[in-house]
Amino acid sequence: MLTIEACEEIWPLKKVFRISRGSRSEAQVVVVTVGNDGHIGRGEGVPIKRYGQSVESMLAQIEAIKAEKNLDRERLQQLLPAGAARNGLDCALWDLEAKISGKRVWELANTRIVPEVETSFTISLDTPEKMAASAKEVAL
């Protein structure tokens, strides 16, 4: 039988992160753990305030489907809307399936592994000099 647990963790950031909507020195994270027959899968999600998400809403969404029989990744897509709660639980289910099967997630997803993945992220607002230095630190 699948067990689902979720809890809030506060992760301190190495330095304050600033954007136009505010600053923060920590990340509020919901850690999701799923278990089945001695195997444990783990995932996490970070609520995005501007999308109406909060730690409380994430925990409530996850709590609402804990008793769901035969929950799997496909059924999850029908039960929860896209967002941080579904992401955390989906990642935990992928991790659990990988551990049970002895395969890596990319193998389960039937995709090839790639040596590099292009991504983007936001440089924290600061003085132009400090922002330039931050950009230089992470430049390829």
Short mmCIF file of C-alpha atoms in Angstrom, two decimals:
data_model
loop_
_atom_site.label_atom_id
_atom_site.label_comp_id
_atom_site.label_asym_id
_atom_site.label_seq_id
_atom_site.Cartn_x
_atom_site.Cartn_y
_atom_site.Cartn_z
CA MET A 1 0.00 0.00 0.00
CA LEU A 2 1.30 3.44 -0.95
CA THR A 3 1.99 5.85 1.90
CA ILE A 4 2.31 9.59 1.38
CA GLU A 5 3.86 12.08 3.79
CA ALA A 6 4.49 15.77 3.23
CA CYS A 7 6.08 18.38 5.44
CA GLU A 8 7.45 21.89 5.25
CA GLU A 9 11.18 22.53 5.43
CA ILE A 10 12.89 25.92 5.52
CA TRP A 11 16.10 26.03 3.52
CA PRO A 12 18.37 29.03 4.13
CA LEU A 13 19.78 30.65 0.99
CA LYS A 14 23.51 31.39 0.79
CA LYS A 15 22.68 35.04 0.16
CA VAL A 16 19.56 37.17 -0.03
CA PHE A 17 17.69 36.82 -3.33
CA ARG A 18 16.03 40.02 -4.60
CA ILE A 19 13.59 40.57 -7.44
CA SER A 20 11.11 43.37 -8.16
CA ARG A 21 8.43 41.68 -6.02
CA GLY A 22 10.56 41.37 -2.89
CA SER A 23 13.51 39.72 -1.18
CA ARG A 24 14.01 36.46 0.63
CA SER A 25 16.75 34.76 2.59
CA GLU A 26 15.18 31.30 2.76
CA ALA A 27 13.11 28.94 0.65
CA GLN A 28 9.93 27.35 1.95
CA VAL A 29 9.91 23.83 0.54
CA VAL A 30 7.35 21.05 0.82
CA VAL A 31 9.14 17.70 0.91
CA VAL A 32 7.02 14.76 -0.21
CA THR A 33 7.88 11.17 0.68
CA VAL A 34 6.05 8.18 -0.77
CA GLY A 35 6.60 4.61 0.37
CA ASN A 36 5.66 1.17 -0.87
CA ASP A 37 6.91 -2.24 0.27
CA GLY A 38 10.00 -0.83 1.98
CA HIS A 39 10.95 1.48 -0.89
CA ILE A 40 10.95 5.26 -0.43
CA GLY A 41 10.61 7.96 -3.09
CA ARG A 42 11.26 11.61 -2.41
CA GLY A 43 10.29 14.83 -4.18
CA GLU A 44 9.89 18.47 -3.36
CA GLY A 45 7.99 21.52 -4.47
CA VAL A 46 8.29 25.22 -3.78
CA PRO A 47 5.04 27.22 -3.69
CA ILE A 48 4.91 30.28 -5.94
CA LYS A 49 2.94 33.06 -4.28
CA ARG A 50 2.01 34.86 -7.52
CA TYR A 51 0.30 31.65 -8.70
CA GLY A 52 -1.77 31.51 -5.52
CA GLN A 53 0.29 28.70 -4.00
CA SER A 54 1.38 28.42 -0.37
CA VAL A 55 2.84 25.75 1.86
CA GLU A 56 -0.62 25.37 3.41
CA SER A 57 -2.36 24.93 0.04
CA MET A 58 0.25 22.40 -1.08
CA LEU A 59 -0.10 20.36 2.10
CA ALA A 60 -3.91 20.50 1.80
CA GLN A 61 -3.83 19.28 -1.83
CA ILE A 62 -1.55 16.39 -0.93
CA GLU A 63 -3.60 15.51 2.16
CA ALA A 64 -6.78 15.44 0.04
CA ILE A 65 -5.48 12.60 -2.14
CA LYS A 66 -3.62 10.51 0.47
CA ALA A 67 -6.41 7.92 0.61
CA GLU A 68 -6.59 7.57 -3.18
CA LYS A 69 -6.40 3.90 -4.15
CA ASN A 70 -3.92 2.91 -6.87
CA LEU A 71 -2.32 6.34 -7.09
CA ASP A 72 0.30 6.51 -9.82
CA ARG A 73 1.85 9.25 -11.95
CA GLU A 74 -0.91 9.05 -14.58
CA ARG A 75 -3.75 9.24 -12.06
CA LEU A 76 -2.01 12.12 -10.29
CA GLN A 77 -2.35 14.24 -13.44
CA GLN A 78 -6.13 13.89 -13.15
CA LEU A 79 -6.32 14.52 -9.41
CA LEU A 80 -4.23 17.65 -8.93
CA PRO A 81 -3.83 20.77 -11.05
CA ALA A 82 -0.41 21.68 -12.38
CA GLY A 83 1.59 23.35 -9.65
CA ALA A 84 4.02 22.85 -6.82
CA ALA A 85 2.00 20.18 -4.97
CA ARG A 86 1.62 18.00 -8.05
CA ASN A 87 5.28 18.54 -8.91
CA GLY A 88 6.51 17.41 -5.51
CA LEU A 89 4.32 14.32 -5.50
CA ASP A 90 5.10 13.51 -9.15
CA CYS A 91 8.85 13.67 -8.47
CA ALA A 92 8.43 11.41 -5.44
CA LEU A 93 6.48 8.88 -7.52
CA TRP A 94 9.16 8.92 -10.26
CA ASP A 95 11.84 8.40 -7.60
CA LEU A 96 9.89 5.53 -6.03
CA GLU A 97 9.35 3.83 -9.38
CA ALA A 98 13.05 4.16 -10.19
CA LYS A 99 14.06 2.61 -6.88
CA ILE A 100 11.60 -0.27 -7.21
CA SER A 101 12.60 -1.03 -10.81
CA GLY A 102 16.33 -0.49 -10.35
CA LYS A 103 16.31 1.90 -13.32
CA ARG A 104 17.12 5.57 -13.57
CA VAL A 105 14.30 8.05 -14.11
CA TRP A 106 15.53 8.91 -17.60
CA GLU A 107 15.34 5.23 -18.50
CA LEU A 108 11.78 4.98 -17.15
CA ALA A 109 10.85 8.06 -19.18
CA ASN A 110 12.27 6.32 -22.25
CA THR A 111 14.49 9.25 -23.11
CA ARG A 112 18.17 9.53 -23.75
CA ILE A 113 20.60 11.06 -21.33
CA VAL A 114 22.16 14.30 -22.53
CA PRO A 115 25.53 15.63 -21.39
CA GLU A 116 24.29 19.22 -21.03
CA VAL A 117 20.93 20.86 -20.48
CA GLU A 118 20.37 24.50 -21.36
CA THR A 119 18.62 26.44 -18.65
CA SER A 120 18.18 29.96 -17.36
CA PHE A 121 17.83 31.59 -13.97
CA THR A 122 17.46 35.01 -12.45
CA ILE A 123 20.37 37.06 -11.15
CA SER A 124 19.44 38.73 -7.86
CA LEU A 125 18.88 42.48 -8.02
CA ASP A 126 21.80 44.46 -6.66
CA THR A 127 24.17 47.17 -7.78
CA PRO A 128 25.14 46.94 -11.46
CA GLU A 129 28.67 45.95 -10.44
CA LYS A 130 27.51 43.13 -8.16
CA MET A 131 25.02 41.88 -10.75
CA ALA A 132 27.77 41.86 -13.40
CA ALA A 133 30.03 39.91 -11.04
CA SER A 134 27.24 37.40 -10.34
CA ALA A 135 26.63 36.94 -14.06
CA LYS A 136 30.36 36.45 -14.66
CA GLU A 137 30.52 33.76 -11.94
CA VAL A 138 27.99 31.59 -13.73
CA ALA A 139 28.92 32.35 -17.35
CA LEU A 140 29.94 29.43 -19.52
#
